[in-house]
Coordinates of C-alpha atoms in Angstrom, one line a residue:
Chain Q
X269 CA 0.1 0.0 0.0
X270 CA 1.2 3.4 -0.9
X271 CA 2.0 5.6 2.1
X272 CA 0.5 8.8 0.4
X273 CA -2.7 9.8 -0.8
X274 CA -3.5 12.0 -3.8
X275 CA -5.6 15.2 -2.7
X276 CA -7.5 17.4 -5.0
X277 CA -9.6 20.3 -4.0
X278 CA -11.9 21.9 -6.5
X279 CA -13.9 25.0 -6.4
X280 CA -16.3 26.6 -8.9
X281 CA -13.5 29.1 -9.9
X282 CA -10.5 26.8 -10.1
X283 CA -8.4 23.8 -8.9
X284 CA -7.1 24.9 -5.6
X285 CA -4.9 21.9 -4.5
X286 CA -3.5 18.9 -6.4
X287 CA -1.0 17.5 -4.0
X288 CA 0.2 14.3 -2.3
X289 CA -0.5 13.8 1.5
X290 CA 0.3 11.4 4.2
X291 CA -2.6 12.4 6.4
X292 CA -5.8 14.5 5.7
X293 CA -8.3 16.1 8.1
X294 CA -11.6 17.2 6.6
X295 CA -14.6 18.8 8.3
X296 CA -17.3 16.2 7.8
X297 CA -20.9 17.5 8.4
X298 CA -21.0 15.1 11.3
X299 CA -17.7 15.8 12.7
X300 CA -14.0 16.0 11.6
X301 CA -12.7 12.9 9.8
X302 CA -9.0 12.0 9.9
X303 CA -8.0 10.1 6.7
X304 CA -4.9 7.8 6.3
X305 CA -3.8 6.0 3.2
X306 CA -6.0 3.0 2.6
X307 CA -9.2 4.5 3.9
X308 CA -12.5 2.7 3.0
X309 CA -14.4 4.4 0.2
X310 CA -16.6 7.2 1.6
X311 CA -18.7 10.0 0.5
X312 CA -19.6 12.8 2.8
X313 CA -20.9 16.2 2.8
X314 CA -18.5 18.9 4.4
X315 CA -19.5 21.5 6.9
X316 CA -17.8 24.9 7.3
X317 CA -14.4 24.3 8.8
X318 CA -10.7 23.7 7.9
X319 CA -9.0 21.1 5.9
X320 CA -5.6 20.1 7.0
X321 CA -3.1 17.9 5.2
X322 CA 0.5 16.8 5.9
X323 CA 2.8 16.4 2.9
X324 CA 6.5 15.4 3.8
X325 CA 6.0 16.6 7.4
X326 CA 4.6 20.1 6.4
X327 CA 1.1 20.8 7.3
X328 CA -1.2 23.0 5.2
X329 CA -4.5 24.3 6.2
X330 CA -7.3 25.7 4.1
X331 CA -10.7 27.1 5.2
X332 CA -13.7 25.5 3.5
X333 CA -17.3 26.6 3.2
X334 CA -19.6 23.8 2.3
X335 CA -18.3 21.0 0.1
X336 CA -18.3 17.4 -0.8
X337 CA -15.6 14.9 -0.5
X338 CA -15.1 11.5 -2.1
X339 CA -12.4 9.2 -0.3
X340 CA -10.8 6.3 -2.0
X341 CA -7.9 4.2 -0.8
X342 CA -5.4 6.2 -2.6
X343 CA -7.4 9.4 -3.4
X344 CA -9.4 12.2 -1.9
X345 CA -11.4 14.5 -4.0
X346 CA -13.1 17.5 -2.5
X347 CA -15.6 19.8 -4.3
X348 CA -16.0 23.0 -2.2
X349 CA -17.9 26.2 -2.8
X350 CA -14.9 28.1 -1.5
X351 CA -11.6 27.0 -0.2
X352 CA -8.9 29.4 0.7
X353 CA -5.3 28.9 1.6
X354 CA -4.0 31.0 4.7
X355 CA -2.2 33.4 2.3
X356 CA -5.2 34.2 0.4
X357 CA -7.4 35.1 3.4
X358 CA -8.1 38.7 4.0
X359 CA -8.0 38.9 7.7
X360 CA -9.7 42.3 8.1
X361 CA -12.5 41.4 5.8
X362 CA -13.1 38.1 7.7
X363 CA -13.1 40.0 11.0
X364 CA -15.5 42.6 9.6
X365 CA -17.8 39.8 8.4
X366 CA -17.7 38.2 11.8
X367 CA -18.7 41.5 13.5
X368 CA -21.5 42.0 11.0
X369 CA -22.8 38.4 11.5
X370 CA -22.7 39.0 15.3
X371 CA -24.9 42.0 15.0
X372 CA -27.3 40.1 12.9
X373 CA -27.3 37.3 15.3
X374 CA -28.6 39.7 18.1
X375 CA -31.1 41.0 15.7
X376 CA -32.4 37.7 14.4
X377 CA -36.1 37.1 14.7
X378 CA -36.8 33.8 13.3
X379 CA -34.8 30.4 13.1
X380 CA -33.7 31.1 9.5
X381 CA -32.1 34.4 10.3
X382 CA -30.4 32.9 13.2
X383 CA -29.1 30.0 11.1
X384 CA -27.7 32.3 8.6
X385 CA -26.0 34.6 11.0
X386 CA -24.7 31.6 12.8
X387 CA -23.3 30.1 9.6
X388 CA -21.6 33.3 8.7
X389 CA -19.9 33.4 12.0
X390 CA -18.7 29.9 11.5
X391 CA -17.3 30.7 8.1
X392 CA -15.5 33.9 9.4
X393 CA -14.1 31.8 12.3
X394 CA -12.8 29.0 10.0
X395 CA -11.0 31.7 7.9
X396 CA -9.6 33.4 10.8
X397 CA -8.4 30.1 12.4
X398 CA -6.7 29.1 9.2
X399 CA -5.2 32.5 8.7
X400 CA -3.7 32.5 12.1
X401 CA -1.8 29.2 11.4
X402 CA 0.3 30.9 8.7
Chain U
X1386 CA -14.8 69.0 -56.4
X1387 CA -14.2 68.7 -52.7
X1388 CA -11.4 70.5 -51.2
X1389 CA -8.1 68.4 -50.8
X1390 CA -7.6 69.9 -47.1
X1391 CA -11.0 68.6 -46.1
X1392 CA -10.5 65.2 -47.5
X1393 CA -7.1 65.0 -45.8
X1394 CA -8.6 66.0 -42.4
X1395 CA -11.2 63.3 -42.9
X1396 CA -8.5 60.7 -43.6
X1397 CA -6.7 61.6 -40.5
X1398 CA -9.8 61.2 -38.4
X1399 CA -10.6 57.8 -40.0
X1400 CA -7.0 56.6 -39.3
X1401 CA -7.3 57.4 -35.8
X1402 CA -10.5 55.7 -35.4
X1403 CA -8.9 52.7 -37.0
X1404 CA -6.3 52.8 -34.4
X1405 CA -8.9 52.7 -31.6
X1406 CA -10.8 49.9 -33.1
X1407 CA -7.6 47.8 -33.7
X1408 CA -6.7 48.3 -30.0
X1409 CA -10.0 47.3 -28.9
X1410 CA -9.9 44.2 -31.0
X1411 CA -6.6 43.3 -29.4
X1412 CA -8.0 43.9 -25.9
X1413 CA -11.0 41.9 -26.6
X1414 CA -8.9 39.0 -27.9
X1415 CA -6.9 39.0 -24.8
X1416 CA -10.0 39.2 -22.5
X1417 CA -11.6 36.5 -24.6
X1418 CA -8.6 34.1 -23.8
X1419 CA -8.8 34.9 -20.1
X1420 CA -12.6 34.3 -20.2
X1421 CA -12.1 31.1 -21.9
X1422 CA -9.6 29.9 -19.3
X1423 CA -12.0 30.8 -16.6
X1424 CA -14.9 28.8 -18.2
X1425 CA -12.4 25.8 -18.5
X1426 CA -11.4 26.1 -14.9
X1427 CA -15.1 26.0 -13.7
X1428 CA -15.7 22.7 -15.6
X1429 CA -14.3 20.1 -13.0
X1430 CA -16.7 21.5 -10.3
X1431 CA -19.8 21.3 -12.4
X1432 CA -18.8 18.0 -13.7
X1433 CA -18.0 16.4 -10.4
X1434 CA -21.3 17.9 -9.0
X1435 CA -23.3 16.3 -11.7
X1436 CA -21.6 12.8 -11.3
X1437 CA -22.3 12.7 -7.5
X1438 CA -25.9 13.6 -8.2
X1439 CA -26.2 11.1 -11.1
X1440 CA -24.9 8.3 -8.8
X1441 CA -27.1 9.3 -5.8
X1442 CA -30.1 9.2 -8.2
X1443 CA -29.6 5.6 -8.7
X1444 CA -29.2 5.0 -4.9
X1445 CA -31.9 7.2 -3.5
X1446 CA -35.5 7.5 -4.3
X1447 CA -36.2 10.8 -5.9
X1448 CA -40.0 10.3 -5.7
X1449 CA -41.8 9.4 -2.6
X1450 CA -42.6 5.7 -3.0
X1451 CA -46.0 6.2 -1.4
X1452 CA -47.4 9.4 -2.9
X1453 CA -45.4 9.6 -5.9
X1454 CA -44.5 13.1 -5.3
X1455 CA -40.9 14.5 -5.9
X1456 CA -38.7 14.3 -2.7
X1457 CA -37.3 17.8 -3.4
X1458 CA -39.2 20.8 -4.2
X1459 CA -36.8 21.6 -7.1
X1460 CA -37.9 18.5 -8.9
X1461 CA -41.5 19.4 -8.7
X1462 CA -43.2 20.2 -12.0
X1463 CA -46.1 22.7 -12.0
X1464 CA -48.1 24.2 -14.8
X1465 CA -46.4 27.4 -15.8
X1466 CA -48.1 30.4 -14.6
X1467 CA -45.3 32.6 -13.2
X1468 CA -41.8 32.1 -14.7
X1469 CA -38.5 33.7 -14.4
X1470 CA -36.3 34.6 -17.4
X1471 CA -32.7 35.4 -16.6
X1472 CA -31.2 37.5 -19.4
X1473 CA -27.5 37.6 -19.7
X1474 CA -26.4 40.4 -21.8
X1475 CA -23.3 42.5 -21.7
X1476 CA -22.7 45.5 -19.6
X1477 CA -21.2 47.4 -22.6
X1478 CA -21.9 47.9 -26.3
X1479 CA -19.8 48.0 -29.3
X1480 CA -20.1 44.3 -29.7
X1481 CA -21.8 44.0 -32.9
X1482 CA -25.2 42.2 -32.7
X1483 CA -24.4 40.6 -29.5
X1484 CA -26.7 42.5 -27.3
X1485 CA -29.4 43.2 -29.9
X1486 CA -29.6 39.6 -30.9
X1487 CA -30.0 38.5 -27.3
X1488 CA -32.7 41.1 -26.7
X1489 CA -34.6 40.0 -29.9
X1490 CA -34.4 36.5 -28.7
X1491 CA -35.7 37.6 -25.2
X1492 CA -38.6 39.3 -27.0
X1493 CA -39.4 36.2 -28.9
X1494 CA -39.3 34.1 -25.9
X1495 CA -41.7 36.5 -24.2
X1496 CA -44.1 36.3 -27.1
X1497 CA -44.1 32.5 -27.2
X1498 CA -45.0 32.6 -23.5
X1499 CA -48.1 34.9 -23.8
X1500 CA -50.6 34.5 -21.0
X1501 CA -47.7 33.6 -18.5
X1502 CA -46.4 36.1 -16.0
X1503 CA -42.7 36.6 -16.6
X1504 CA -40.2 37.9 -14.1
X1505 CA -37.1 39.2 -15.7
X1506 CA -33.8 39.1 -14.0
X1507 CA -31.3 41.3 -15.9
X1508 CA -27.7 40.6 -15.8
X1509 CA -25.8 43.0 -17.7
X1510 CA -26.5 46.7 -18.3
X1511 CA -27.8 46.4 -21.8
X1512 CA -30.6 44.0 -20.9
X1513 CA -31.6 46.2 -18.1
X1514 CA -31.8 49.3 -20.0
X1515 CA -33.9 47.5 -22.8
X1516 CA -36.4 45.9 -20.3
X1517 CA -36.8 49.2 -18.3
X1518 CA -37.7 51.0 -21.5
X1519 CA -39.9 48.3 -22.9
X1520 CA -41.7 47.2 -19.7
X1521 CA -41.7 50.3 -17.3
X1522 CA -43.2 50.1 -13.8
X1523 CA -46.8 49.5 -14.6
X1524 CA -47.3 45.8 -14.9
X1525 CA -49.7 43.9 -17.0
X1526 CA -49.2 44.7 -20.5
X1527 CA -52.5 44.3 -22.5
X1528 CA -51.0 42.6 -25.5
X1529 CA -49.6 39.6 -23.8
X1530 CA -52.6 39.1 -21.4
X1531 CA -50.0 38.7 -18.4
X1532 CA -47.5 40.7 -16.8
X1533 CA -43.8 41.2 -17.4
X1534 CA -41.8 42.7 -14.6
X1535 CA -38.1 43.3 -14.1
X1536 CA -37.5 41.9 -10.7
X1537 CA -33.7 42.1 -10.6
X1538 CA -30.8 43.9 -12.0
X1539 CA -27.5 42.8 -11.7
X1540 CA -24.8 45.1 -13.1
X1541 CA -21.1 45.0 -13.1
X1542 CA -20.9 41.3 -12.1
X1543 CA -19.8 40.2 -15.6
X1544 CA -16.5 42.0 -15.7
X1545 CA -14.9 39.1 -13.9
X1546 CA -17.8 36.8 -13.0
X1547 CA -17.1 35.4 -9.3
X1548 CA -18.9 32.5 -8.0
X1549 CA -19.6 34.4 -4.8
X1550 CA -21.4 37.1 -6.7
X1551 CA -23.4 34.7 -8.8
X1552 CA -24.6 32.4 -6.2
X1553 CA -26.9 35.0 -4.2
X1554 CA -28.7 35.7 -7.5
X1555 CA -29.3 32.0 -8.1
X1556 CA -30.2 31.2 -4.5
X1557 CA -32.8 33.9 -4.5
X1558 CA -34.4 32.5 -7.7
X1559 CA -34.2 28.9 -6.1
X1560 CA -35.8 30.3 -2.9
X1561 CA -38.7 31.7 -5.1
X1562 CA -39.1 28.4 -6.9
X1563 CA -39.2 26.5 -3.5
X1564 CA -42.0 28.8 -2.1
X1565 CA -44.1 28.3 -5.1
X1566 CA -43.9 31.9 -6.3
X1567 CA -42.6 30.7 -9.6
X1568 CA -43.0 27.6 -11.6
X1569 CA -40.3 27.5 -14.1
X1570 CA -36.8 29.2 -14.6
X1571 CA -35.2 29.9 -18.0
X1572 CA -31.8 31.3 -18.7
X1573 CA -31.2 33.1 -22.0
X1574 CA -27.6 33.4 -22.8
X1575 CA -24.8 33.0 -25.6
X1576 CA -23.4 29.5 -25.4
X1577 CA -19.7 29.4 -26.1
X1578 CA -17.7 26.5 -27.3
X1579 CA -15.2 28.3 -29.4
X1580 CA -15.1 31.4 -31.6
X1581 CA -16.9 29.6 -34.4
X1582 CA -19.0 27.4 -32.5
X1583 CA -21.5 29.6 -30.5
X1584 CA -25.2 29.8 -30.3
X1585 CA -27.9 31.7 -28.5
X1586 CA -29.8 29.4 -26.3
X1587 CA -32.7 29.4 -23.9
X1588 CA -32.2 26.8 -21.3
X1589 CA -34.7 25.6 -18.8
X1590 CA -32.8 25.2 -15.4
X1591 CA -35.8 24.7 -13.2
X1592 CA -37.7 22.3 -12.5
X1593 CA -34.6 20.1 -12.8
X1594 CA -35.1 17.4 -15.4
X1595 CA -32.7 14.7 -16.0
X1596 CA -29.4 15.2 -14.2
X1597 CA -26.5 16.0 -16.5
X1598 CA -28.6 16.7 -19.6
X1599 CA -29.4 20.2 -20.7
X1600 CA -32.8 21.2 -21.5
X1601 CA -32.6 23.7 -24.4
X1602 CA -35.9 25.3 -25.3
X1603 CA -34.8 27.4 -28.3
X1604 CA -31.4 27.7 -29.9
X1605 CA -30.2 30.0 -32.7
X1606 CA -26.9 29.1 -34.3
X1607 CA -24.4 31.5 -35.9
X1608 CA -25.0 31.9 -39.6
X1609 CA -22.2 30.7 -42.0
X1610 CA -21.3 34.2 -42.8
X1611 CA -21.1 35.2 -39.2
X1612 CA -18.9 32.2 -38.6
X1613 CA -16.5 33.1 -41.4
X1614 CA -16.3 36.7 -40.2
X1615 CA -15.6 35.5 -36.6
X1616 CA -13.0 33.0 -37.9
X1617 CA -11.2 35.9 -39.8
X1618 CA -11.1 38.0 -36.8
X1619 CA -9.8 35.3 -34.5
X1620 CA -7.1 34.2 -36.9
X1621 CA -5.8 37.8 -37.2
X1622 CA -5.8 38.4 -33.4
X1623 CA -4.1 35.1 -32.8
X1624 CA -7.0 33.4 -31.0
X1625 CA -7.4 29.7 -31.4
X1626 CA -10.5 28.6 -33.4
X1627 CA -10.5 25.2 -31.9
X1628 CA -12.8 24.4 -29.0
X1629 CA -10.8 24.0 -26.0
X1630 CA -9.7 20.5 -25.2
X1631 CA -11.7 19.3 -22.3
X1632 CA -11.6 15.6 -22.8
X1633 CA -8.8 15.3 -20.1
X1634 CA -10.7 17.1 -17.5
X1635 CA -13.9 15.5 -18.4
X1636 CA -12.5 12.0 -18.3
X1637 CA -10.9 12.6 -15.0
X1638 CA -14.0 14.2 -13.5
X1639 CA -16.1 11.4 -14.8
X1640 CA -14.5 9.0 -12.3
X1641 CA -15.6 11.0 -9.4
X1642 CA -17.8 9.2 -7.0
X1643 CA -18.5 6.5 -9.5
X1644 CA -15.7 4.0 -8.6
X1645 CA -17.1 0.5 -8.7
X1646 CA -16.9 0.3 -4.9
X1647 CA -19.5 0.3 -2.1
X1648 CA -19.2 3.7 -0.6
X1649 CA -19.9 4.5 2.9
X1650 CA -22.4 7.4 2.9
X1651 CA -21.9 9.6 5.9
X1652 CA -25.2 11.0 5.5
X1653 CA -28.3 9.4 4.2
X1654 CA -28.4 9.7 0.4
X1655 CA -31.6 11.8 0.4
X1656 CA -29.9 14.4 2.7
X1657 CA -26.9 14.4 0.3
X1658 CA -29.3 14.8 -2.6
X1659 CA -31.1 17.9 -0.9
X1660 CA -27.8 19.6 -0.3
X1661 CA -26.5 19.0 -3.9
X1662 CA -29.4 20.0 -6.0
X1663 CA -29.4 23.7 -5.3
X1664 CA -25.8 23.7 -5.9
X1665 CA -26.2 21.9 -9.3
X1666 CA -28.7 24.8 -10.4
X1667 CA -26.4 27.4 -9.2
X1668 CA -23.4 25.9 -11.1
X1669 CA -25.5 25.9 -14.2
X1670 CA -26.3 29.5 -13.9
X1671 CA -22.7 30.3 -13.2
X1672 CA -21.7 28.5 -16.3
X1673 CA -24.1 30.5 -18.4
X1674 CA -22.5 33.7 -17.3
X1675 CA -19.0 32.6 -17.8
X1676 CA -19.8 31.5 -21.3
X1677 CA -21.8 34.7 -22.1
X1678 CA -18.8 36.7 -21.0
X1679 CA -16.5 34.8 -23.4
X1680 CA -19.2 35.1 -26.2
X1681 CA -19.3 38.8 -25.6
X1682 CA -15.6 39.3 -26.0
X1683 CA -15.6 37.2 -29.1
X1684 CA -18.4 39.4 -30.6
X1685 CA -16.7 42.6 -29.7
X1686 CA -13.4 41.2 -31.2
X1687 CA -15.1 40.2 -34.5
X1688 CA -17.1 43.7 -34.6
X1689 CA -13.9 45.6 -34.0
X1690 CA -12.0 43.6 -36.6
X1691 CA -14.8 44.5 -39.2
X1692 CA -14.6 47.9 -38.1
X1693 CA -10.9 48.1 -38.7
X1694 CA -11.2 46.5 -42.1
X1695 CA -13.8 49.0 -43.1
X1696 CA -11.8 51.9 -41.9
X1697 CA -9.0 50.7 -44.2
X1698 CA -11.3 50.5 -47.2
X1699 CA -12.7 54.0 -46.4
X1700 CA -9.1 55.3 -46.1
X1701 CA -8.2 53.9 -49.5
X1702 CA -11.3 55.3 -51.2
X1703 CA -10.7 58.7 -49.5
X1704 CA -7.0 58.8 -50.6
X1705 CA -8.2 58.0 -54.2
X1706 CA -10.6 60.9 -54.1
X1707 CA -8.1 63.2 -52.6
X1708 CA -5.5 62.4 -55.3
X1709 CA -8.2 62.8 -58.0
X1710 CA -9.0 66.3 -56.3
X1711 CA -5.4 67.3 -56.2
X1712 CA -4.8 66.3 -59.8
X1713 CA -7.9 68.3 -60.9
X1714 CA -6.6 71.4 -59.0
X1715 CA -3.2 71.2 -60.7
X1716 CA -4.7 70.6 -64.0
X1717 CA -6.9 73.5 -63.5
X1718 CA -4.1 75.8 -62.6
X1719 CA -2.1 74.7 -65.6
X1720 CA -4.8 75.6 -67.9
X1721 CA -5.3 78.9 -66.3
X1722 CA -1.5 79.6 -66.8
X1723 CA -1.5 78.3 -70.3
X1724 CA -4.7 80.2 -71.5
X1725 CA -3.3 83.2 -69.7
X1726 CA -0.1 83.1 -71.8
X1727 CA -2.1 82.3 -74.9
X1728 CA -4.0 85.4 -74.4
X1729 CA -1.0 87.6 -74.4

């Protein structure tokens, strides 16, 4: 069995990552998943969070907002609505978005508005967490 | 006989116009190349999404086994009473017949849907201007027996179409469909495969028909003449005529989520299906915009190439007239001198 997995992350705009990895962590909708080479085939929806992968001892993180992952024994393909590397993240913007969302959360009147604001905070948090790791 | 000086001035003006149109052509060619790349980059995402959906359809029941009703509101078909037409035009003119052809097709579509209320979502300034003029605020135009309203104007997003700008528009339309406010959604745009393979299409995106297949209501192909013109323009601007090679990408994408193994589904198939379907619709609308932008640049490139050629012809014919006028003036002067001398 190979000791690395191929990883591909695709967004509507481009191919963000095409790399090899020894270990991958993805934010599944039901919780984070750790993936090592030889994983059983799996399909899952992704939540808002961060994808971390380790290649030759170097760990890389990306923030991701909703996506979809296919895991095979030697390959992981992720389609995501947005995926950003730490260096691409605009920290002031993410912070501003977080504050805006918090305001909305306070003003939220129904469940839908509450959910929306909550999701926006989660997205901003994921971005900020990834940006900090740089 | 016209004045030599006047003609010379005219030639100078046409020459500078030619310079401008030539520059615009080259700019459009460069932009077209970038737009093509962007459209290519968007392919894997759409293709992967389609694949998962397809394999899910095989595993999950898309219709309720008891009632026979669709499991997802986006699959539900209703008789068309209120529909949305998304018209993707350009923000700017000087692109030959690009915008006017789109608007003509839009009008034809509206005529074919008489008796149905149509909400128009305009993407691009040209479409907005047209519909505002044609269907001002008061709804219910008598001739159609039903209302045409402009419900959305989206300007400036076409310069560099970004997914994050397009998705709110699409989400809003999906919400309206889910709430039952509208019964069908059509997108009118210029499909773009290559400079010489383009057509104007009306594509139905909602309700979702069979996954991975496109539902084209109407299509207008380029005429042979237009195609030749576009081909010449592209060759002189150094743009490839071939459609981009997507087989590699498509072949690669085709394997996604279709491996002959038993996948573990982290979520029930129906849940996955519900999450994916709206994204599928959004991706379709996004693709429409990307292609339309490429088509717009191609149209502008062709138009500017024609303009440059026409300016060249005009300069030639003006130069001829000018030389004739100059010759005539010289001849006249000589005659005057000669007859003056003869009179002595």
